[in-house]
GROMACS .gro file of C-alpha atoms in nm:
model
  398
    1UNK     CA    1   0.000   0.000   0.000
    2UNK     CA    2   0.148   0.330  -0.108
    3UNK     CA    3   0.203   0.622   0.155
    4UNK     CA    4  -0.037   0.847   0.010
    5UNK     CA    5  -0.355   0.528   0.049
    6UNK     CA    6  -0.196   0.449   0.411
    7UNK     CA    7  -0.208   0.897   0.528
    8UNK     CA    8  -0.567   0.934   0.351
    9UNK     CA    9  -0.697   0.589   0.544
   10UNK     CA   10  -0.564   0.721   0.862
   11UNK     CA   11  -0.676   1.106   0.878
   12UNK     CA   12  -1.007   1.060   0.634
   13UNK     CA   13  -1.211   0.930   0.894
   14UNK     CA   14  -1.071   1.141   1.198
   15UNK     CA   15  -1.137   1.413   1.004
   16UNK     CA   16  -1.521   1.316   0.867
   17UNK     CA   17  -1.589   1.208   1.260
   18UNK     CA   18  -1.460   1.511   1.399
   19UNK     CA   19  -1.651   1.754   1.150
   20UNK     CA   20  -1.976   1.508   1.182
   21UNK     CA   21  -1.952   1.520   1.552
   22UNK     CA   22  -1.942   1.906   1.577
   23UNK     CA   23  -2.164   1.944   1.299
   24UNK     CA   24  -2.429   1.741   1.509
   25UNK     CA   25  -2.318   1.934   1.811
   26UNK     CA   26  -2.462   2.248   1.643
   27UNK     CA   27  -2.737   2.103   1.534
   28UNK     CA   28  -2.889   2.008   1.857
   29UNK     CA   29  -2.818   2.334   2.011
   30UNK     CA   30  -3.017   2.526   1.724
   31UNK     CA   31  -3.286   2.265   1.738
   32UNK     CA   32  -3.313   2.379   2.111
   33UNK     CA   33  -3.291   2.727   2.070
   34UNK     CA   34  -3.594   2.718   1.820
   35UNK     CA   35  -3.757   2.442   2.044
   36UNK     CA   36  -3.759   2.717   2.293
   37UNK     CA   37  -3.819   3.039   2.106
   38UNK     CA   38  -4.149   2.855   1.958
   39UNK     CA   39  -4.253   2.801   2.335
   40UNK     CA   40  -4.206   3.164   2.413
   41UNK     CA   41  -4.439   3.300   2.151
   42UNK     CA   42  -4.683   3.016   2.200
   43UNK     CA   43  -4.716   3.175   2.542
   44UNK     CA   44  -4.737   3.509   2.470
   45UNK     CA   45  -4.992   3.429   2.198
   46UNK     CA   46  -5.178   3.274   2.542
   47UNK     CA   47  -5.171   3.570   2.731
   48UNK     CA   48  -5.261   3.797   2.423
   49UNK     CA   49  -5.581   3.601   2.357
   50UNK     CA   50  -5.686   3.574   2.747
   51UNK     CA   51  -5.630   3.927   2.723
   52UNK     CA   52  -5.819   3.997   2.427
   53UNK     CA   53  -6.085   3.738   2.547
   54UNK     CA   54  -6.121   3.998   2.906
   55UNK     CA   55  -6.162   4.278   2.719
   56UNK     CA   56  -6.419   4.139   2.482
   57UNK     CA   57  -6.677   4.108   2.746
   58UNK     CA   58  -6.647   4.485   2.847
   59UNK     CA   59  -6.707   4.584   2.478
   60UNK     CA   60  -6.997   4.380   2.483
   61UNK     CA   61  -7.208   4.633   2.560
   62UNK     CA   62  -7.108   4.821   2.299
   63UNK     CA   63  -7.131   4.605   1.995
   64UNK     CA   64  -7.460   4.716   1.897
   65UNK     CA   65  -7.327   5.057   1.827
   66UNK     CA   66  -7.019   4.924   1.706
   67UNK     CA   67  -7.129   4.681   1.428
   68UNK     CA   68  -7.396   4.996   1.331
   69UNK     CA   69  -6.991   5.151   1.220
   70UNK     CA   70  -6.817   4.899   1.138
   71UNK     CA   71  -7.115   4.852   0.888
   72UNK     CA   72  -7.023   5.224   0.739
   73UNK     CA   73  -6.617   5.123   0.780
   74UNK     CA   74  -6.497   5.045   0.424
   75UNK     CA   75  -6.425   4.661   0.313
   76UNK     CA   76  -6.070   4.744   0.274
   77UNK     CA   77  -6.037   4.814   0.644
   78UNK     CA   78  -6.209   4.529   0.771
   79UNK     CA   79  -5.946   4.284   0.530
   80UNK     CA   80  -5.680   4.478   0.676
   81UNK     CA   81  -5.726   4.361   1.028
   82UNK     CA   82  -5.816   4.005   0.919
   83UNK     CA   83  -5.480   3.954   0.798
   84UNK     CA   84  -5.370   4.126   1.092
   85UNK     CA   85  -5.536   3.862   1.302
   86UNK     CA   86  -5.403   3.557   1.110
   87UNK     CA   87  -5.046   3.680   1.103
   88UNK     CA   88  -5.022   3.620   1.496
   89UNK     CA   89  -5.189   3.302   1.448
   90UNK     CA   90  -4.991   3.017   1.674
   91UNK     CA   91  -5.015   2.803   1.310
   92UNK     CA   92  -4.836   3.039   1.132
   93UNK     CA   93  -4.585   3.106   1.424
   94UNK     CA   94  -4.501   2.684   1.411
   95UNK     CA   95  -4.507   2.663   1.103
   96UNK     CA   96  -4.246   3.007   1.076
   97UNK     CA   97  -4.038   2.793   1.351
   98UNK     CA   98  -3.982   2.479   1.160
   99UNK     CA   99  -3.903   2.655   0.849
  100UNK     CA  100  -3.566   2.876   1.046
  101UNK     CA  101  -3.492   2.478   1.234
  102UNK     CA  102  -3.474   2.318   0.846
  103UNK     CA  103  -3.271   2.571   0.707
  104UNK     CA  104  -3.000   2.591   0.980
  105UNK     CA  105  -2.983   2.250   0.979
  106UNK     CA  106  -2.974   2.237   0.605
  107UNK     CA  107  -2.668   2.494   0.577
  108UNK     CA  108  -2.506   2.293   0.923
  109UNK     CA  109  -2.509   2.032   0.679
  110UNK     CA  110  -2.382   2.211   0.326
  111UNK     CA  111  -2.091   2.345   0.539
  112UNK     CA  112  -1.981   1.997   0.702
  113UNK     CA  113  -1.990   1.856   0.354
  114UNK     CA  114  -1.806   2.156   0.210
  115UNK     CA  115  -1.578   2.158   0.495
  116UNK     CA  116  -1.519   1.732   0.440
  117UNK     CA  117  -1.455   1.819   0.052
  118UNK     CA  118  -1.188   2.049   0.091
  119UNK     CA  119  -0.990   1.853   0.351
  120UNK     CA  120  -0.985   1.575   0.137
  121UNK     CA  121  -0.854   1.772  -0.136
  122UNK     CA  122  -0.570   1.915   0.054
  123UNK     CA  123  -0.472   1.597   0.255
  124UNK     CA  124  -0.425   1.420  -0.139
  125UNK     CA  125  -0.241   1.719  -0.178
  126UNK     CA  126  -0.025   1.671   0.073
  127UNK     CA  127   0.004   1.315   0.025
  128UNK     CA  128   0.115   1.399  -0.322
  129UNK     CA  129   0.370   1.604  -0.231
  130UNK     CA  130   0.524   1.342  -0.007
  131UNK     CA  131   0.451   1.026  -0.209
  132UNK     CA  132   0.665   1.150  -0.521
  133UNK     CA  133   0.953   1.230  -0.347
  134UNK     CA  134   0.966   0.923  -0.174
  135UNK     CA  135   0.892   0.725  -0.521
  136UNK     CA  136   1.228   0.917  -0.664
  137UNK     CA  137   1.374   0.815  -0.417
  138UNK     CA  138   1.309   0.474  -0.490
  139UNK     CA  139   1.394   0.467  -0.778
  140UNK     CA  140   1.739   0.641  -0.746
  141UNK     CA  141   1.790   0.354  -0.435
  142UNK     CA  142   1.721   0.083  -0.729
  143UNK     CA  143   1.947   0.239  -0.953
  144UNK     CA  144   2.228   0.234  -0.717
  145UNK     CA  145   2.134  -0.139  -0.640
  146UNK     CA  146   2.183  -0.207  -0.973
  147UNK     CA  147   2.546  -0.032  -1.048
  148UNK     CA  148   2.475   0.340  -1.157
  149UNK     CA  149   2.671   0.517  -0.865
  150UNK     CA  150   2.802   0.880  -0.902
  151UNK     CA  151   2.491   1.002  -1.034
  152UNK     CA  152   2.282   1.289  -0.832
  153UNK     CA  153   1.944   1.285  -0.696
  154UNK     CA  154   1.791   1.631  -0.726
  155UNK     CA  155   1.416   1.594  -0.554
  156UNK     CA  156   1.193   1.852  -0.418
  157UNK     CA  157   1.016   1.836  -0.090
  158UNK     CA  158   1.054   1.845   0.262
  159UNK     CA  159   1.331   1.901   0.460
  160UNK     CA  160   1.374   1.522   0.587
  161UNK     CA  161   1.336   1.434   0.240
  162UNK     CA  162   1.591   1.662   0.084
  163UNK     CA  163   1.871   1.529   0.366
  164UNK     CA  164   1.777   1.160   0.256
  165UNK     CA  165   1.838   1.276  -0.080
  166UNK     CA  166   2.169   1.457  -0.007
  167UNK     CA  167   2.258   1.128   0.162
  168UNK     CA  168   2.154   0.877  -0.072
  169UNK     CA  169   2.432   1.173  -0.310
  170UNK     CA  170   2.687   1.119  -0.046
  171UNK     CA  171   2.631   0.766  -0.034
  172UNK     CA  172   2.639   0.703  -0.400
  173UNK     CA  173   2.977   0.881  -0.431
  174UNK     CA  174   3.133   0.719  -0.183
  175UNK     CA  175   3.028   0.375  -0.351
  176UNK     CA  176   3.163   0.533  -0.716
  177UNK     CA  177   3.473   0.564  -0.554
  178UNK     CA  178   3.534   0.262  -0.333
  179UNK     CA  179   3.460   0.053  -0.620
  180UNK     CA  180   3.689   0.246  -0.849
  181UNK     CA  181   3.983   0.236  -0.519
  182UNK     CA  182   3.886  -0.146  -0.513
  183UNK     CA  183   3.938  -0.243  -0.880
  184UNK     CA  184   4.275  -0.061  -0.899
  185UNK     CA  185   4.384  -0.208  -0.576
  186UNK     CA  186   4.282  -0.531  -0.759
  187UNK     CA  187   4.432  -0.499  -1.070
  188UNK     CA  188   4.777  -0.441  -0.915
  189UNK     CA  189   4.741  -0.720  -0.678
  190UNK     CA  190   4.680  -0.895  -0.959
  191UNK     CA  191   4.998  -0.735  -1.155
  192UNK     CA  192   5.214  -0.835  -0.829
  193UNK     CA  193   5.049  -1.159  -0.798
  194UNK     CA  194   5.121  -1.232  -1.168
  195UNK     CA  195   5.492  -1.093  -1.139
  196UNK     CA  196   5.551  -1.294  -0.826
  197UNK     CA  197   5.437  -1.624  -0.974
  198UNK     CA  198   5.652  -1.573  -1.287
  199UNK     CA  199   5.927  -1.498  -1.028
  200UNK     CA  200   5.868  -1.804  -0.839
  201UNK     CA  201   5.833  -2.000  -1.196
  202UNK     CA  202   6.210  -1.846  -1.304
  203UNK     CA  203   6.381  -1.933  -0.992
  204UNK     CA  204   6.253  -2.286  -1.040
  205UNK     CA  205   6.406  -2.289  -1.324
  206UNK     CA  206   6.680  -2.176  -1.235
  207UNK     CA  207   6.742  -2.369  -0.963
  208UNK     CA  208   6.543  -2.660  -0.880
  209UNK     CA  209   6.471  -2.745  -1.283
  210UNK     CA  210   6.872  -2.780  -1.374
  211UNK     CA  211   6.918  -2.970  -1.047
  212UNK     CA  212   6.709  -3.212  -1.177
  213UNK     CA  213   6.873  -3.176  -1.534
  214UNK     CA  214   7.240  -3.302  -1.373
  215UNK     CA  215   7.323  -3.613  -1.465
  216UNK     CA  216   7.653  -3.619  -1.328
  217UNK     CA  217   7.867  -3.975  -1.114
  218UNK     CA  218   8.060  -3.705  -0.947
  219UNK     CA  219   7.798  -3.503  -0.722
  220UNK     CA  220   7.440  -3.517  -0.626
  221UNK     CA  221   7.300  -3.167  -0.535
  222UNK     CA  222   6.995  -3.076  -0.303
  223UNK     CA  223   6.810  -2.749  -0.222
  224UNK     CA  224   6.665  -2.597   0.052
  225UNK     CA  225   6.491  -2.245  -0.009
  226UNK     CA  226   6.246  -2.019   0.147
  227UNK     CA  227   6.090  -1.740  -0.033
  228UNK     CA  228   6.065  -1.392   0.081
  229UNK     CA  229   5.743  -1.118  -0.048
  230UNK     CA  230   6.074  -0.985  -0.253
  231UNK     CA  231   6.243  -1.281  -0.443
  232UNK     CA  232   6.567  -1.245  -0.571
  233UNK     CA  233   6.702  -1.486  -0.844
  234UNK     CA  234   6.955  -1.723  -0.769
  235UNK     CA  235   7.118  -1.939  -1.045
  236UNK     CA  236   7.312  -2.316  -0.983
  237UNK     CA  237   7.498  -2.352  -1.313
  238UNK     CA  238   7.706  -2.642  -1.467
  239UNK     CA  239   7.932  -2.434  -1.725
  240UNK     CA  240   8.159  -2.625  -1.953
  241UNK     CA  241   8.523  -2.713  -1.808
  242UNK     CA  242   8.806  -2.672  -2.001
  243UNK     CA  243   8.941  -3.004  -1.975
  244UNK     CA  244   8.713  -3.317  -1.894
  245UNK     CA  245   8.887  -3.417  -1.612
  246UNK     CA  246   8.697  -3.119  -1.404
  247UNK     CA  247   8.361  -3.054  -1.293
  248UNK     CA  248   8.226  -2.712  -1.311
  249UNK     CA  249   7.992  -2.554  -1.055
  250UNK     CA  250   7.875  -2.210  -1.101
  251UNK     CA  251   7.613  -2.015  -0.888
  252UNK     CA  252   7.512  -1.673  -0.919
  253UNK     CA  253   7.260  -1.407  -0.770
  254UNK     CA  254   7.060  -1.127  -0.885
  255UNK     CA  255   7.129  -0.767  -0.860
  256UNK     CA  256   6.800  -0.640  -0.861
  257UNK     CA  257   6.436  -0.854  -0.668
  258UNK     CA  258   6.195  -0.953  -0.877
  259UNK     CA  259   6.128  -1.085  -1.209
  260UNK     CA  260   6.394  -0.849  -1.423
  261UNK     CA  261   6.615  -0.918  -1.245
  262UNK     CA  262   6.557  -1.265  -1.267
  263UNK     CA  263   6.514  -1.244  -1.600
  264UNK     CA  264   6.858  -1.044  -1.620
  265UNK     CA  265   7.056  -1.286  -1.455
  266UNK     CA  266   6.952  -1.581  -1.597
  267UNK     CA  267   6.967  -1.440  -2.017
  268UNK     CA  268   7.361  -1.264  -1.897
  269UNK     CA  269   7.475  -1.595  -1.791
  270UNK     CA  270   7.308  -1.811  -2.012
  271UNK     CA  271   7.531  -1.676  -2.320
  272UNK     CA  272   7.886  -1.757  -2.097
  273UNK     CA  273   7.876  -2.163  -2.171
  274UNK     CA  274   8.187  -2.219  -2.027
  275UNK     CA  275   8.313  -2.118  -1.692
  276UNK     CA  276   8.669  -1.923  -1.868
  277UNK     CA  277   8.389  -1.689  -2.040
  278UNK     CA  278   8.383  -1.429  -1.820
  279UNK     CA  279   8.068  -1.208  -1.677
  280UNK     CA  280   7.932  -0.868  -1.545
  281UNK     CA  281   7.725  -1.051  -1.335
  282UNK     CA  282   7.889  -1.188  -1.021
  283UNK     CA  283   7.899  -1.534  -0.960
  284UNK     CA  284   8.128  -1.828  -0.782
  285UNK     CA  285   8.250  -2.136  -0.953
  286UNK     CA  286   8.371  -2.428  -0.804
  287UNK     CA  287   8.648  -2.683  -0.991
  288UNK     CA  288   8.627  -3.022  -0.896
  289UNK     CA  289   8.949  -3.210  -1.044
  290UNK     CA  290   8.886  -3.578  -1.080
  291UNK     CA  291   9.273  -3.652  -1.122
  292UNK     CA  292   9.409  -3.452  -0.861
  293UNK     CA  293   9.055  -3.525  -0.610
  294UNK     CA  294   9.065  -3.138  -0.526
  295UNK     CA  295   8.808  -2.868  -0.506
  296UNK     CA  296   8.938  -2.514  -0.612
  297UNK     CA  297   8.683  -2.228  -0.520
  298UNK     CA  298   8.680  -1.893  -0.771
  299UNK     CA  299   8.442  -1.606  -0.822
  300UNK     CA  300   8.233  -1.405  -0.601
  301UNK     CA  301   8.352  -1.446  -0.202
  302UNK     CA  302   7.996  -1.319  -0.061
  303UNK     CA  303   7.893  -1.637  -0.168
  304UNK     CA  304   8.020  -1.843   0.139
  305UNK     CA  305   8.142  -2.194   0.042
  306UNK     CA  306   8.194  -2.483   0.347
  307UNK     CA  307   8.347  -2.809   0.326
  308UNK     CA  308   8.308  -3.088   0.537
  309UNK     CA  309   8.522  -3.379   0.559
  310UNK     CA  310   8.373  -3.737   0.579
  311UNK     CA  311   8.671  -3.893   0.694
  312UNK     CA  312   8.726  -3.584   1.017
  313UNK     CA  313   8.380  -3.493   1.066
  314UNK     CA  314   8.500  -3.133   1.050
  315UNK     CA  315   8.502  -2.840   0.855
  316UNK     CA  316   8.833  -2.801   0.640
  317UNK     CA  317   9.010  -2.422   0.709
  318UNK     CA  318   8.815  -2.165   0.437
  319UNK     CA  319   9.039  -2.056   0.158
  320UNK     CA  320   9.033  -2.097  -0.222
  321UNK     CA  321   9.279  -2.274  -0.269
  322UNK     CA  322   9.264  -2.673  -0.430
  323UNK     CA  323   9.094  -2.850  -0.128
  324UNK     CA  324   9.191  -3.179  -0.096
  325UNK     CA  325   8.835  -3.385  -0.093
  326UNK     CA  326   8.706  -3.755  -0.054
  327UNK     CA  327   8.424  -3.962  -0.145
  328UNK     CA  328   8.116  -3.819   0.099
  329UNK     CA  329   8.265  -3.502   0.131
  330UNK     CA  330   7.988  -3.191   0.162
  331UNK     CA  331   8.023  -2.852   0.042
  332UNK     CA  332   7.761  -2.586   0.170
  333UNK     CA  333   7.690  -2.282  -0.049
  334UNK     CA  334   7.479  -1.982   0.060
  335UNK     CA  335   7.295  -1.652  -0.117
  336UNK     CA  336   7.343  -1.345   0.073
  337UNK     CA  337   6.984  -1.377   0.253
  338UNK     CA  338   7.215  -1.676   0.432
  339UNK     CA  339   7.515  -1.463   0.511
  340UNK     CA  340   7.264  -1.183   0.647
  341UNK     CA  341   7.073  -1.436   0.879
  342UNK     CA  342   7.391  -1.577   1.059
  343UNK     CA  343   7.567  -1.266   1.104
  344UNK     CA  344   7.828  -1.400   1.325
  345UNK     CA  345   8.076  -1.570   1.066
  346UNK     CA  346   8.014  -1.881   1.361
  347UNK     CA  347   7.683  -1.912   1.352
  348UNK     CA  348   7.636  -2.132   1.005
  349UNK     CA  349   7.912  -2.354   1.051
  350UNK     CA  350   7.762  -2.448   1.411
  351UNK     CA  351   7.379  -2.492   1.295
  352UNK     CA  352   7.564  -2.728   1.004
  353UNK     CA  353   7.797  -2.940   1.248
  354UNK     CA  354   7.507  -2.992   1.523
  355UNK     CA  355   7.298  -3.136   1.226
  356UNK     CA  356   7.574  -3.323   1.095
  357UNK     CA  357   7.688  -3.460   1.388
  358UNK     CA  358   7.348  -3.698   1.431
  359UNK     CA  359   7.284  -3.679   1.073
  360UNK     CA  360   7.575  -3.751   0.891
  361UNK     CA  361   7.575  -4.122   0.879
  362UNK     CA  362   7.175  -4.131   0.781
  363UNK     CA  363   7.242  -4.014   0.388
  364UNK     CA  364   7.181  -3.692   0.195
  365UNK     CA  365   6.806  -3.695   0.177
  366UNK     CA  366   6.802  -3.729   0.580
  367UNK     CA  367   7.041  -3.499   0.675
  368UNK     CA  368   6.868  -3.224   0.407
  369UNK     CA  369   6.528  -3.272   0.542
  370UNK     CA  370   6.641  -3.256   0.918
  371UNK     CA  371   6.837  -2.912   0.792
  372UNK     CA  372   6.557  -2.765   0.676
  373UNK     CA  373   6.362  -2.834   0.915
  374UNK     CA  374   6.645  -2.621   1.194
  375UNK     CA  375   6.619  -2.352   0.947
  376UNK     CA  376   6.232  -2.337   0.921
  377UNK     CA  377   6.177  -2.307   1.323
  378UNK     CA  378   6.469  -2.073   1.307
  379UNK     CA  379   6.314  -1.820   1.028
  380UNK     CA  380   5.939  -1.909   1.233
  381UNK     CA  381   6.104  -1.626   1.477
  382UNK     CA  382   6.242  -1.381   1.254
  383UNK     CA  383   6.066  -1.158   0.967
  384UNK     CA  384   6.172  -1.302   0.600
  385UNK     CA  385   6.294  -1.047   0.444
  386UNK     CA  386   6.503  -1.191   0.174
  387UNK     CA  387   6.499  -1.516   0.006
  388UNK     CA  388   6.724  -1.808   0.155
  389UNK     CA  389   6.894  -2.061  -0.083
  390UNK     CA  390   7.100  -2.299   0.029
  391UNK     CA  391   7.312  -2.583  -0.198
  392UNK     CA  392   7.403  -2.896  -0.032
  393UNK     CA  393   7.645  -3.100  -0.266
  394UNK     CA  394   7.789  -3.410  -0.152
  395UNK     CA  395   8.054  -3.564  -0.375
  396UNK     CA  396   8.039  -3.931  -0.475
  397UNK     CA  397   8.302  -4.075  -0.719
  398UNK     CA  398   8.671  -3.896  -0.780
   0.00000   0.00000   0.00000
């Protein structure tokens, strides 16, 4: 039901009551007031007849000599107090009564009628004038529902309805712009979503996917990474030797995060096929001579490289040097993340023995799983805020 039906419904028949009632009211009271003004002449009518009824019996005795005149009075005369006689008549006095009673009571009723009409007409009025507001309103609400935001509502009306307006405006705009903040917010979530998985994709391959692709007697390699909000590419590499009596191993790190530098790393060394080509990008290469069963570190030295001995169960003295090495020999190499999470140059080597120590004997895959484990409760207390790589290559056959 529509506002306009539900105000009419509600003050129509107050309103028709109200004027009824009063009109009834006034009625009565001029019913009374004739009631009583037709008693007061009936009794003065009384008490002029009695009284003309007294006095007829003294002129009695002179009727004789009046009828002899009256019989020389004119006709005209005699008709003159005739009608005289029948205008105080008590018949004509009711009958004058009932005729002012009717007529009040007619116009008591024109003006409650009258009165009725023009309220109604200027309580649709009203109603009008709040209903279509309201109904633009509605509409503009259903609009917004529907995805037209930023547009402005210009209605006419009351006060309460020209705030409502102004806020259904303020409401609208704030939507427009939300939705605008939210959609560029999502497109470059999106854009750093997609850049971080094609980051994530290029460090697999160039790490984890030429792991995989070494086929070598000589080594067997494992990984243990952690990824920061910020990647930064780092490359394992197995350049060309110059003789085939050595085994090249070449690793390498970005100088920018993110994909281009990724992408920048891994297209710079990718055209240097053997490890004598040389390259602006920094990277360390380890020789592992067959013949001679030595390791001999080059390259980059922020790139930490550890050996531990099988045979001592220690760490042999850093240096880069040829490093006499055995069958199930380990060498450790770290990114810089490493290096900047064991700041003390102590810290790495003692994390590695205490594994080693219980691990050793229990293979590669044991001793890599149980490492990465220490390093995942270690980084569970510290913010990542670079990527962690580290290389665990064990050597097999000389």
């Amino acid at each position: 039901m529509r506002i306009r039906t539900r105000l009419l419904l509600f003050l129509l028949p107050t309103l028709i009551g109200g004027i009824a009632l009063v009109s009834a009211l006034l009625a009565v009271n001029w019913h009374r007031e004739m009631a009583l003004m037709g008693a007061d002449m009936r009794v003065n009518l009384y008490h002029e007849g009695l009284k003309n009824w007294e006095t007829g019996k003294e002129a009695s005795s002179d009727s004789h000599s009046k009828a002899n005149s009256r019989a020389l009075e004119p006709a005209a005369a005699r008709e003159d107090e005739k009608s005289e006689g029948r205008s105080t008549s008590p018949e004509t006095n009711s009958s004058v009564t009932s005729g002012v009673i009717t007529a009040s009571i007619t116009w008591i009723v024109l003006s409650a009628g009258s009165t009725i009409v023009i309220m109604i007409a200027t309580l649709f009025m009203i109603a009008n004038r709040i209903s279509r507001p309201i109904q633009r309103l509605n509409q503009s609400a259903l609009a917004i529902a529907a995805g037209q935001y930023g547009e402005s509502i210009d209605v006419e009306g009351p006060k309460e309805i020209a705030e409502l307006a102004n806020t259904l405006n303020t409401m609208s705009q704030c939507l427009y712009e939300n939705i605008n903040r939210l959609k560029e917010n999502s497109l470059y979530r999106e854009r750093m979503y997609g850049e971080y998985e094609c980051a994530l994709l290029l460090q697999h391959l160039m790490l984890q996917k030429n792991i995989e692709a070494c086929r070598s007697d000589a080594i067997s390699v494992k990984a243990i990474s952690f990824f920061s909000e910020t990647p930064r590419g780092f490359l394992l590499d197995f350049p060309k030797p110059e003789t085939t009596d050595q085994f090249c191993i070449r690793t390498a790190e970005a100088k920018e995060e993110g994909f281009e530098g990724m992408y920048e790393l891994l297209t710079e060394l990718k055209q240097t096929k053997k490890a004598s080509q040389d390259s602006t990008v920094p990277s360390g290469i380890l020789l592992l001579d067959k013949n001679h069963s030595s390791l001999e570190i080059k390259g980059d030295p922020n790139h930490p490289v550890l050996v531990w001995s099988y045979q001592t169960n220690t760490f042999l003295p850093p240096g880069t040097g040829p490093h006499p090495i055995a069958s199930g020999d380990l060498c450790f190499i770290g990114n810089h993340g490493l290096v900047n999470l064991f700041r003390p140059p102590g810290a790495l080597p003692a994390l590695l023995s205490k594994v080693l120590n219980v691990f050793a004997q229990d293979g590669l895959e044991s001793f890599v799983a149980m490492l990465q484990k220490e390093l995942g409760f270690i980084l569970k207390r510290k913010h990542l805020e670079e990527d962690i790589h580290l290389l665990v290559i064990q050597i097999l056959t000389l």
